[in-house]
Amino acid sequence: MTDTPATPRRRGAARTEELLRVTLDLAAEVGYAGLGIEAVARRAGVGKHTIYRRWPSMSALLLDALSRVWASDLDYRDTGDVRADLREQFLRSGLALSSPPIGPVYRAVIAEAQADSTLRATLHERFLATVEQRTLDRITRAQRTGELTAEANLEFAAEVLCGTLYYRSLLSTRPIDENAVDGLLDMFMAAYGTSTRTRAQTSHAASCETPQVGAEPVPRPANPRLSQTTTSDPPSC
Amino acid sequence: MTDTPATPRRRGAARTEELLRVTLDLAAEVGYAGLGIEAVARRAGVGKHTIYRRWPSMSALLLDALSRVWASDLDYRDTGDVRADLREQFLRSGLALSSPPIGPVYRAVIAEAQADSTLRATLHERFLATVEQRTLDRITRAQRTGELTAEANLEFAAEVLCGTLYYRSLLSTRPIDENAVDGLLDMFMAAYGTSTRTRAQTSHAASCETPQVGAEPVPRPANPRLSQTTTSDPPSC
DNA sequence: TCCTATCGGCACGTGGCGTGCCGTTGACAG
DNA sequence: CTGTCAACGGCACGCCACGTGCCGATAGGA
């Protein structure tokens, strides 16, 4: 990459930025295994103190690194079609969760969280619960517009939707492909959708191309980066 | 039983059994943190070789230990009421996943699986997929008896049901209580149940009349704060 | 220009892993 | 009763990562 050209040997806040980037690069290359403080320090050409001065543990570093890449382009769209919006977002999130930068870091955090209940709570509060909340917001709007039944318990629905995706990407060995997302949405819409009872059309979505043209789920919204500040923005599902 | 009075110094296969038991005991006491080969060896008064001769790594030991305590709880009942059977099983599994013997071991395996794709595949095949399969079997029978719609995609349904439970118990911080299980089953039955549209009465088995009046006949939309009750009612009726 | 916090480098102690070696033990064969 | 041999407990080693302490160098502000 574009490593520091000369050698502006040391800075205060720029180092923090660089260390986060190095952590993500390292995670993308070597995965969770071999991802430690010393590895990051070596990779960045940095003393371990420089890391410990910023984060108390590897877990904290990982959380910040995760915020950096998991926060940005993750808001749900609202085209008026819940199912399409959810589908687009789920596919995008599923891809992200399985891809080099985010996947390994997420795995690392989850692994360490198994031995640290405090970290587990932080992980849940800072990421999982936030993701559920975004999902809940989106389907709540759909409920208000009449796309979903009024008596649907959307809190649980949001958890089920997000939980299934996390389960599949992090615990299962199956990929989050269109088939999986459609199956999940089939069940969700069958339960709480108000339009045509049989919106399902179980799987086999690949047999015929998506008829929709106007609301083509082409994920190319390219959300304008609101701000690239290092503030840990909440992610979405 | 407080055995091991004397010192029946060494055996062949009985040692294996004892080591599995010690591993579970140790996991129940110290949790995932501090659960390693040396810890097990010390606890069992055993040389590390005695462990390495049986399992190539801690992960393998944990998998075997997990099999020992997790295998017996996998069978669903079949009372003729899918929802009641699922509910009972989910509550039982949720309690087990959060309790000392199984919970910590499960967490340990999941943590190590994040760094080892082979272990992840084994974990999925040996446990997660098996649980899904049992669930699939049960709801498939329900589909045949007409309790579930014929066009329901039960494979995804089984994954959603199990995945949500695993997500909640292992990644989330919320307990698997009756509220959660009922919410999950509400969605499942609303999607694929055939019995009227009135989804979701906290069905306590139609077979036995529960005099309980606290049961909610209708899913109150006013689902308030997640009231975290710890196992208030026995699942059996 | 000087001052000082930050930095890189190095070393230390701790602790778990996985392996090798050695003397012991006990089940089984004769 | 005795011999044999594999399994065993104990010990030690090298390795590596962690978290900390110390020291001289450096850069950016006063």
GROMACS .gro file of C-alpha atoms (C1' of nucleotides) in nm, chain A residues 7 9-11 35-39 42 48-49 52, chain D residues 16-28:
model
   26
    7THR     CA    1   0.959   0.848   0.780
    9ARG     CA    2   0.857   0.874   1.259
   10ARG     CA    3   0.590   0.937   1.513
   11ARG     CA    4   0.269   1.120   1.564
   35LEU     CA    5  -0.361  -1.185   1.513
   36GLY     CA    6  -0.212  -1.041   1.827
   37ILE     CA    7  -0.064  -0.731   1.976
   38GLU     CA    8   0.288  -0.825   1.884
   39ALA     CA    9   0.190  -0.913   1.530
   42ARG     CA   10   0.568  -0.579   1.415
   48LYS     CA   11   0.403  -0.252   2.181
   49HIS     CA   12   0.368   0.043   2.415
   52TYR     CA   13  -0.108  -0.046   2.479
  520DC     C1'   14   0.572  -1.797   2.151
  521DA     C1'   15   0.258  -1.434   2.305
  522DC     C1'   16   0.139  -1.147   2.675
  523DG     C1'   17   0.198  -0.733   2.962
  524DT     C1'   18   0.545  -0.437   3.179
  525DG     C1'   19   0.972  -0.173   3.268
  526DC     C1'   20   1.356   0.085   3.119
  527DC     C1'   21   1.631   0.375   2.801
  528DG     C1'   22   1.781   0.666   2.444
  529DA     C1'   23   1.595   0.902   2.034
  530DT     C1'   24   1.285   1.221   1.825
  531DA     C1'   25   0.957   1.561   1.701
  532DG     C1'   26   0.651   1.935   1.791
   0.00000   0.00000   0.00000
